[in-house]
């Protein structure tokens, strides 16, 4: 899943959002009221989900974004809510993913109502095809055990009956009916608009953000539009989070992992050539989206942070996609884009309160699961602001300062 970077977006809906945000700045007099109970730094899906949850709980929240809402991380994502399909390294992450999927189900109707936006929510299920019987004994191919009702085995005959567009060169497939997907930019914007509808303030184009810390307590942020004071600061700006935390003397390392995605579209008369369920294979994912496109991703390039789509990467994606869904060879190419995932050394996001600096919180480093974990991250951070601990929330493994305390970083 690609969850950071890129420059592709829904232009008409973004123009509408910019008008809304502009009206919000005028109506709240943001330049004259540079104080909030909680300041959220970052206007991607994580930051906007947090702002929404805080506003829903009656908090005075101000979100600041250096560019535009959904311009970076969230416009490069594939938008899969793959709680059962994703390979997680810990039971904690499995639980968070399942919680987040459930929360998003619960939120989807309210988000659409408050924001007036269609988030592209679909629950068509995900398919993981298996080419050979021997693959079932491979550690990389056997899914993590799930509750019985979340995964169904299809033999090759059933797979062809349920997904006639799938290659016939398979032994069988796992079908996970609870999996769903969204349009990531729409979801991010819906969180932002809904947060505003509940009283949150959002300001775009805020540059030169610096943390203000005094006597081991956060005091606010210095920005291009002035000094902002607050009781709490939540750093949720993805790949830029590491640099911001260094200002407070904290080492929260991030490794950029570039990924490329392509979009194709089938003509109306394509019939049984076009997939109607997501393919979640070991080497690729193929996602039919609510906007009529099919998204194909994603390459994995650790350490790279440019946003260029390479010919080699695109060729690899399309060849793999056609090997699973032959009809893609007949589809119309629409566009391709690249993004950068913010990865951490142990694969777990930085979530929670910083123990050494009172009032400072983090919510970044989600790697390929930003969209999936957005709803639960919003809920968790609101819980942290209300005073709950990592132990109470069962997310001790995501403590922001965990590497420093283990002596990994000096």
Short mmCIF file of C-alpha atoms in Angstrom, two decimals:
data_model
loop_
_atom_site.label_atom_id
_atom_site.label_comp_id
_atom_site.label_asym_id
_atom_site.label_seq_id
_atom_site.Cartn_x
_atom_site.Cartn_y
_atom_site.Cartn_z
CA UNK A 1 0.00 0.00 0.00
CA UNK A 2 1.42 3.34 -0.89
CA UNK A 3 0.53 5.87 1.81
CA UNK A 4 2.73 8.89 1.28
CA UNK A 5 3.68 11.38 -1.44
CA UNK A 6 2.41 11.97 -4.98
CA UNK A 7 0.59 14.69 -6.80
CA UNK A 8 -2.55 13.13 -8.21
CA UNK A 9 -5.93 14.20 -6.84
CA UNK A 10 -9.56 14.86 -7.57
CA UNK A 11 -9.32 18.44 -8.83
CA UNK A 12 -12.96 19.48 -8.65
CA UNK A 13 -13.51 18.14 -5.13
CA UNK A 14 -10.23 19.71 -3.99
CA UNK A 15 -11.27 23.10 -5.32
CA UNK A 16 -14.49 22.80 -3.33
CA UNK A 17 -12.56 21.87 -0.21
CA UNK A 18 -10.19 24.82 -0.63
CA UNK A 19 -13.17 27.18 -0.81
CA UNK A 20 -14.56 25.61 2.36
CA UNK A 21 -11.23 25.91 4.14
CA UNK A 22 -10.86 29.50 2.97
CA UNK A 23 -14.30 30.36 4.39
CA UNK A 24 -13.32 28.62 7.63
CA UNK A 25 -10.21 30.77 7.98
CA UNK A 26 -12.27 33.92 7.43
CA UNK A 27 -15.12 32.98 9.74
CA UNK A 28 -12.96 31.88 12.67
CA UNK A 29 -10.47 34.72 12.35
CA UNK A 30 -7.60 32.27 12.54
CA UNK A 31 -4.91 34.93 12.21
CA UNK A 32 -6.36 36.68 15.23
CA UNK A 33 -6.89 33.60 17.40
CA UNK A 34 -3.67 31.65 17.49
CA UNK A 35 -4.61 29.34 20.35
CA UNK A 36 -6.25 25.95 20.57
CA UNK A 37 -6.58 23.22 23.14
CA UNK A 38 -4.94 20.79 20.68
CA UNK A 39 -2.92 21.51 17.54
CA UNK A 40 -2.61 18.74 14.95
CA UNK A 41 0.31 19.06 12.52
CA UNK A 42 -0.39 17.32 9.21
CA UNK A 43 -3.34 17.34 6.81
CA UNK A 44 -3.17 13.78 5.52
CA UNK A 45 -5.63 11.05 6.38
CA UNK A 46 -4.09 10.47 9.82
CA UNK A 47 -4.14 14.13 10.87
CA UNK A 48 -7.64 14.69 9.51
CA UNK A 49 -8.97 11.53 11.21
CA UNK A 50 -7.53 12.76 14.51
CA UNK A 51 -9.05 16.23 14.05
CA UNK A 52 -12.42 14.64 13.30
CA UNK A 53 -12.35 12.41 16.38
CA UNK A 54 -11.22 15.22 18.67
CA UNK A 55 -13.91 17.56 17.34
CA UNK A 56 -16.52 14.81 17.72
CA UNK A 57 -15.56 14.60 21.41
CA UNK A 58 -15.97 18.34 21.88
CA UNK A 59 -12.29 19.29 21.82
CA UNK A 60 -11.05 22.66 20.59
CA UNK A 61 -8.78 21.54 17.75
CA UNK A 62 -6.72 23.36 15.14
CA UNK A 63 -5.13 21.45 12.24
CA UNK A 64 -2.30 23.00 10.26
CA UNK A 65 -0.96 21.71 6.94
CA UNK A 66 2.01 23.05 5.00
CA UNK A 67 0.44 22.28 1.62
CA UNK A 68 -3.13 21.24 0.86
CA UNK A 69 -5.36 18.72 2.55
CA UNK A 70 -4.73 15.22 1.10
CA UNK A 71 -1.93 16.52 -1.10
CA UNK A 72 0.87 14.27 0.13
CA UNK A 73 0.49 10.87 1.76
CA UNK A 74 -3.17 10.34 1.17
CA UNK A 75 -3.35 11.06 -2.54
CA UNK A 76 -0.89 8.26 -3.27
CA UNK A 77 -2.64 5.47 -1.39
CA UNK A 78 -4.59 2.59 -2.89
CA UNK A 79 -7.25 2.92 -0.19
CA UNK A 80 -7.47 -0.74 0.86
CA UNK A 81 -8.95 -1.60 4.26
CA UNK A 82 -7.09 -4.92 4.35
CA UNK A 83 -7.46 -5.93 7.99
CA UNK A 84 -7.55 -9.68 7.22
CA UNK A 85 -5.24 -9.72 4.20
CA UNK A 86 -2.30 -7.63 5.38
CA UNK A 87 0.64 -9.50 6.93
CA UNK A 88 1.24 -7.94 10.35
CA UNK A 89 4.17 -8.71 12.62
CA UNK A 90 2.23 -8.63 15.88
CA UNK A 91 -1.21 -9.49 17.34
CA UNK A 92 -1.45 -5.86 18.44
CA UNK A 93 -1.41 -4.66 14.84
CA UNK A 94 -3.96 -7.30 13.84
CA UNK A 95 -6.28 -6.02 16.56
CA UNK A 96 -5.78 -2.38 15.58
CA UNK A 97 -6.51 -3.17 11.94
CA UNK A 98 -9.73 -5.02 12.80
CA UNK A 99 -10.79 -2.20 15.12
CA UNK A 100 -10.08 0.40 12.45
CA UNK A 101 -12.10 -1.42 9.82
CA UNK A 102 -15.03 -1.65 12.21
CA UNK A 103 -14.74 2.03 13.13
CA UNK A 104 -14.64 3.08 9.48
CA UNK A 105 -17.82 1.07 8.84
CA UNK A 106 -19.43 2.97 11.69
CA UNK A 107 -18.09 6.35 10.57
CA UNK A 108 -18.77 6.12 6.84
CA UNK A 109 -22.40 7.22 6.96
CA UNK A 110 -21.73 10.14 9.30
CA UNK A 111 -18.70 11.25 7.30
CA UNK A 112 -20.77 11.34 4.12
CA UNK A 113 -23.57 13.19 5.90
CA UNK A 114 -21.37 15.81 7.56
CA UNK A 115 -19.06 16.37 4.60
CA UNK A 116 -21.45 15.92 1.69
CA UNK A 117 -18.82 13.70 0.06
CA UNK A 118 -18.89 10.16 -1.26
CA UNK A 119 -15.85 8.39 0.22
CA UNK A 120 -16.05 5.52 -2.28
CA UNK A 121 -16.66 2.92 0.41
CA UNK A 122 -17.03 -0.59 -1.05
CA UNK A 123 -17.14 -4.00 0.61
CA UNK A 124 -16.63 -6.45 -2.23
CA UNK A 125 -14.09 -8.66 -0.48
CA UNK A 126 -10.46 -9.47 -1.33
CA UNK A 127 -9.09 -12.51 -3.14
CA UNK A 128 -5.62 -13.98 -2.56
CA UNK A 129 -5.02 -16.46 -5.42
CA UNK A 130 -2.64 -19.43 -5.07
CA UNK A 131 -0.94 -20.74 -8.22
CA UNK A 132 0.35 -24.10 -6.98
CA UNK A 133 -0.65 -26.50 -4.24
CA UNK A 134 2.92 -26.39 -2.94
CA UNK A 135 2.51 -22.66 -2.25
CA UNK A 136 0.14 -23.55 0.58
CA UNK A 137 3.13 -24.86 2.55
CA UNK A 138 5.19 -21.71 2.00
CA UNK A 139 5.41 -19.38 4.98
CA UNK A 140 5.04 -16.40 2.66
CA UNK A 141 1.85 -17.72 1.10
CA UNK A 142 -0.02 -19.03 4.15
CA UNK A 143 -2.11 -16.24 5.66
CA UNK A 144 -2.03 -15.56 9.37
CA UNK A 145 -4.82 -17.62 11.01
CA UNK A 146 -8.09 -15.66 11.16
CA UNK A 147 -11.49 -16.18 12.72
CA UNK A 148 -13.29 -18.81 10.66
CA UNK A 149 -15.91 -16.43 9.29
CA UNK A 150 -13.37 -13.94 7.90
CA UNK A 151 -11.70 -16.25 5.37
CA UNK A 152 -13.11 -18.72 2.84
CA UNK A 153 -11.14 -21.20 0.73
CA UNK A 154 -12.16 -21.48 -2.93
CA UNK A 155 -10.88 -24.38 -5.03
CA UNK A 156 -10.08 -23.62 -8.67
CA UNK A 157 -13.60 -24.44 -9.85
CA UNK A 158 -15.25 -22.21 -7.26
CA UNK A 159 -12.75 -19.42 -7.96
CA UNK A 160 -13.68 -19.48 -11.66
CA UNK A 161 -17.38 -19.45 -10.80
CA UNK A 162 -17.02 -16.52 -8.40
CA UNK A 163 -14.40 -14.58 -10.39
CA UNK A 164 -14.48 -15.59 -14.04
CA UNK A 165 -12.07 -12.76 -14.90
CA UNK A 166 -9.32 -14.41 -12.80
CA UNK A 167 -6.59 -16.43 -14.55
CA UNK A 168 -7.37 -20.12 -14.82
CA UNK A 169 -3.77 -20.92 -13.87
CA UNK A 170 -4.46 -21.22 -10.13
CA UNK A 171 -4.82 -24.01 -7.60
CA UNK A 172 -7.36 -22.03 -5.60
CA UNK A 173 -7.84 -18.78 -3.68
CA UNK A 174 -8.59 -17.36 -0.26
CA UNK A 175 -11.60 -15.05 -0.22
CA UNK A 176 -12.01 -12.54 2.62
CA UNK A 177 -15.52 -11.08 2.40
CA UNK A 178 -15.14 -8.44 5.14
CA UNK A 179 -12.37 -6.54 3.37
CA UNK A 180 -13.27 -3.16 1.83
CA UNK A 181 -11.77 -0.12 0.18
CA UNK A 182 -12.26 3.63 -0.14
CA UNK A 183 -11.16 6.49 -2.36
CA UNK A 184 -8.29 7.79 -0.20
CA UNK A 185 -8.42 11.47 -1.18
CA UNK A 186 -12.19 11.52 -0.69
CA UNK A 187 -11.86 9.89 2.72
CA UNK A 188 -9.22 12.42 3.81
CA UNK A 189 -11.30 15.34 2.63
CA UNK A 190 -14.41 13.90 4.27
CA UNK A 191 -12.56 13.69 7.58
CA UNK A 192 -11.44 17.31 7.16
CA UNK A 193 -14.87 18.67 6.23
CA UNK A 194 -16.56 16.65 8.96
CA UNK A 195 -14.09 17.94 11.52
CA UNK A 196 -14.91 21.47 10.44
CA UNK A 197 -18.62 20.80 10.65
CA UNK A 198 -18.03 19.76 14.26
CA UNK A 199 -16.09 22.93 15.07
CA UNK A 200 -12.48 22.20 14.17
CA UNK A 201 -10.36 24.83 12.43
CA UNK A 202 -8.12 23.89 9.50
CA UNK A 203 -5.42 26.08 7.98
CA UNK A 204 -3.50 25.18 4.83
CA UNK A 205 -0.27 26.69 3.55
CA UNK A 206 1.37 26.95 6.99
CA UNK A 207 5.16 26.81 6.56
CA UNK A 208 8.23 26.90 8.81
CA UNK A 209 6.58 24.96 11.61
CA UNK A 210 8.74 24.65 14.72
CA UNK A 211 7.84 23.12 18.07
CA UNK A 212 7.97 25.35 21.16
CA UNK A 213 9.14 23.33 24.16
CA UNK A 214 9.95 24.81 27.56
CA UNK A 215 10.80 23.01 30.82
CA UNK A 216 10.01 19.63 29.23
CA UNK A 217 6.53 20.72 28.25
CA UNK A 218 5.20 21.65 24.83
CA UNK A 219 4.01 25.27 24.66
CA UNK A 220 2.85 25.45 21.05
CA UNK A 221 4.31 25.96 17.59
CA UNK A 222 6.03 28.75 15.71
CA UNK A 223 4.78 29.07 12.13
CA UNK A 224 4.87 31.29 9.07
CA UNK A 225 1.57 32.86 10.15
CA UNK A 226 2.55 33.41 13.77
CA UNK A 227 2.97 31.73 17.12
CA UNK A 228 0.27 29.25 18.11
CA UNK A 229 -0.19 28.27 21.74
CA UNK A 230 -1.88 25.14 23.02
CA UNK A 231 -1.97 22.43 25.67
CA UNK A 232 -1.31 19.55 23.28
CA UNK A 233 0.55 19.13 19.97
CA UNK A 234 0.05 16.01 17.84
CA UNK A 235 2.73 15.41 15.19
CA UNK A 236 0.95 13.60 12.34
CA UNK A 237 2.85 14.75 9.27
CA UNK A 238 4.12 11.41 8.02
CA UNK A 239 7.51 11.39 6.37
CA UNK A 240 8.33 14.85 7.82
CA UNK A 241 7.62 13.71 11.38
CA UNK A 242 11.20 12.66 12.10
CA UNK A 243 12.62 16.13 11.40
CA UNK A 244 9.96 17.83 13.53
CA UNK A 245 10.61 15.56 16.50
CA UNK A 246 14.35 16.26 16.30
CA UNK A 247 13.50 19.86 17.19
CA UNK A 248 12.41 18.55 20.58
CA UNK A 249 15.56 16.44 20.92
CA UNK A 250 13.78 13.15 20.20
CA UNK A 251 14.95 10.51 17.73
CA UNK A 252 12.04 8.83 15.92
CA UNK A 253 13.67 7.45 12.75
CA UNK A 254 11.76 7.11 9.49
CA UNK A 255 12.83 5.16 6.41
CA UNK A 256 11.23 6.29 3.14
CA UNK A 257 9.92 3.45 0.98
CA UNK A 258 8.87 4.52 -2.51
CA UNK A 259 6.04 2.82 -4.35
CA UNK A 260 4.45 3.23 -7.79
CA UNK A 261 0.80 2.70 -8.75
CA UNK A 262 -1.00 2.59 -12.10
CA UNK A 263 -4.67 3.07 -12.96
CA UNK A 264 -6.53 1.49 -15.86
CA UNK A 265 -10.15 1.60 -16.94
CA UNK A 266 -12.32 -0.91 -18.76
CA UNK A 267 -14.77 0.10 -21.50
CA UNK A 268 -18.45 -0.31 -20.60
CA UNK A 269 -18.76 -3.37 -22.82
CA UNK A 270 -15.90 -5.26 -21.16
CA UNK A 271 -18.27 -7.65 -19.37
CA UNK A 272 -16.45 -10.52 -17.70
CA UNK A 273 -12.96 -9.13 -18.38
CA UNK A 274 -13.11 -6.56 -15.56
CA UNK A 275 -12.51 -7.55 -11.91
CA UNK A 276 -15.22 -6.74 -9.38
CA UNK A 277 -13.21 -7.79 -6.31
CA UNK A 278 -9.74 -6.83 -5.13
CA UNK A 279 -6.84 -9.15 -5.89
CA UNK A 280 -4.43 -9.16 -2.96
CA UNK A 281 -1.56 -11.37 -4.13
CA UNK A 282 1.97 -11.78 -2.83
CA UNK A 283 3.44 -9.75 -5.68
CA UNK A 284 0.70 -7.20 -6.46
CA UNK A 285 -2.71 -5.80 -5.64
CA UNK A 286 -5.45 -4.98 -8.14
CA UNK A 287 -8.24 -2.78 -6.76
CA UNK A 288 -11.50 -1.96 -8.61
CA UNK A 289 -12.44 1.51 -7.34
CA UNK A 290 -15.80 3.24 -6.91
CA UNK A 291 -14.79 5.84 -9.53
CA UNK A 292 -14.73 3.14 -12.24
CA UNK A 293 -10.97 2.74 -12.39
CA UNK A 294 -8.85 -0.27 -11.45
CA UNK A 295 -5.71 0.58 -9.44
CA UNK A 296 -2.60 -1.61 -9.69
CA UNK A 297 0.23 -1.43 -7.19
CA UNK A 298 2.78 -1.28 -5.88
CA UNK A 299 6.52 -1.41 -6.30
CA UNK A 300 8.71 -1.39 -3.16
CA UNK A 301 11.85 0.74 -3.26
CA UNK A 302 13.35 1.23 0.24
CA UNK A 303 15.35 4.40 0.75
CA UNK A 304 13.99 6.17 -2.32
CA UNK A 305 11.88 9.30 -1.87
CA UNK A 306 11.42 10.81 -5.33
CA UNK A 307 7.97 10.91 -6.92
CA UNK A 308 8.93 9.77 -10.41
CA UNK A 309 7.24 6.78 -12.01
CA UNK A 310 9.81 4.62 -13.79
CA UNK A 311 9.19 2.72 -17.00
CA UNK A 312 10.61 -0.43 -15.38
CA UNK A 313 8.30 -0.10 -12.39
CA UNK A 314 5.26 0.44 -14.57
CA UNK A 315 6.15 -2.50 -16.80
CA UNK A 316 6.53 -4.77 -13.75
CA UNK A 317 3.13 -3.74 -12.38
CA UNK A 318 1.27 -4.26 -15.63
CA UNK A 319 2.92 -7.62 -16.38
CA UNK A 320 2.06 -8.95 -12.93
CA UNK A 321 -1.48 -7.61 -13.15
CA UNK A 322 -2.10 -9.30 -16.51
CA UNK A 323 -0.76 -12.59 -15.13
CA UNK A 324 -3.57 -12.60 -12.55
CA UNK A 325 -6.30 -10.78 -14.51
CA UNK A 326 -5.68 -11.35 -18.25
CA UNK A 327 -8.37 -8.86 -19.26
CA UNK A 328 -6.23 -5.99 -17.97
CA UNK A 329 -4.27 -6.28 -21.23
CA UNK A 330 -7.39 -4.93 -22.97
CA UNK A 331 -8.01 -2.09 -20.50
CA UNK A 332 -7.28 1.56 -21.20
CA UNK A 333 -4.28 3.04 -19.39
CA UNK A 334 -5.33 6.10 -17.37
CA UNK A 335 -2.35 7.33 -15.35
CA UNK A 336 0.43 6.33 -12.97
CA UNK A 337 1.80 7.97 -9.83
CA UNK A 338 4.34 7.43 -7.08
CA UNK A 339 4.37 7.93 -3.34
CA UNK A 340 6.62 7.46 -0.34
CA UNK A 341 5.67 5.29 2.62
CA UNK A 342 6.97 6.34 6.06
CA UNK A 343 8.42 3.18 7.59
CA UNK A 344 9.90 2.67 11.06
CA UNK A 345 12.73 0.30 12.07
CA UNK A 346 10.30 -2.21 13.62
CA UNK A 347 7.38 -1.65 11.25
CA UNK A 348 5.15 -0.15 13.97
CA UNK A 349 3.84 3.42 13.89
CA UNK A 350 4.74 6.00 16.54
CA UNK A 351 1.51 6.40 18.49
CA UNK A 352 0.97 8.10 21.80
CA UNK A 353 2.33 10.53 24.35
CA UNK A 354 6.00 11.40 24.57
CA UNK A 355 7.05 10.57 28.11
CA UNK A 356 9.92 13.07 28.23
CA UNK A 357 7.91 16.05 26.94
CA UNK A 358 4.50 16.64 28.45
CA UNK A 359 1.76 17.57 25.98
CA UNK A 360 3.58 16.23 22.90
CA UNK A 361 2.02 13.30 21.00
CA UNK A 362 2.88 11.44 17.80
CA UNK A 363 0.87 9.67 15.10
CA UNK A 364 3.11 8.84 12.15
CA UNK A 365 5.16 6.01 10.65
CA UNK A 366 2.21 3.92 9.40
CA UNK A 367 4.19 2.63 6.39
CA UNK A 368 1.67 1.02 3.99
CA UNK A 369 -1.29 1.11 6.36
CA UNK A 370 -2.19 4.76 6.79
CA UNK A 371 -5.65 4.50 5.24
CA UNK A 372 -6.36 1.19 7.00
CA UNK A 373 -5.33 2.51 10.43
CA UNK A 374 -6.69 6.05 10.09
CA UNK A 375 -9.93 5.51 12.00
CA UNK A 376 -8.35 3.69 14.94
CA UNK A 377 -5.46 6.18 15.07
CA UNK A 378 -7.94 9.02 15.40
CA UNK A 379 -9.68 7.21 18.23
CA UNK A 380 -6.44 6.31 20.00
CA UNK A 381 -5.02 9.81 19.89
CA UNK A 382 -8.25 11.25 21.26
CA UNK A 383 -8.01 8.68 24.06
CA UNK A 384 -4.42 9.72 24.76
CA UNK A 385 -5.42 13.38 24.92
CA UNK A 386 -8.10 12.41 27.45
CA UNK A 387 -5.39 10.90 29.64
CA UNK A 388 -5.39 7.19 28.82
CA UNK A 389 -2.06 5.36 28.77
CA UNK A 390 -0.46 3.00 26.27
CA UNK A 391 -1.03 0.15 28.72
CA UNK A 392 -4.74 0.92 29.02
CA UNK A 393 -5.06 1.01 25.23
CA UNK A 394 -2.84 -2.05 24.65
CA UNK A 395 -0.47 -0.26 22.29
CA UNK A 396 2.75 -0.34 24.34
CA UNK A 397 4.68 -1.48 21.27
CA UNK A 398 3.94 1.82 19.53
CA UNK A 399 5.43 4.08 22.25
CA UNK A 400 7.06 7.08 20.49
CA UNK A 401 10.37 6.92 22.41
CA UNK A 402 10.79 3.14 22.35
CA UNK A 403 14.09 3.11 20.45
CA UNK A 404 15.80 5.61 22.72
CA UNK A 405 14.77 3.64 25.79
CA UNK A 406 16.13 0.39 24.38
CA UNK A 407 19.46 2.01 23.73
CA UNK A 408 19.13 1.51 19.98
CA UNK A 409 19.67 5.20 19.32
CA UNK A 410 21.99 7.55 21.14
#
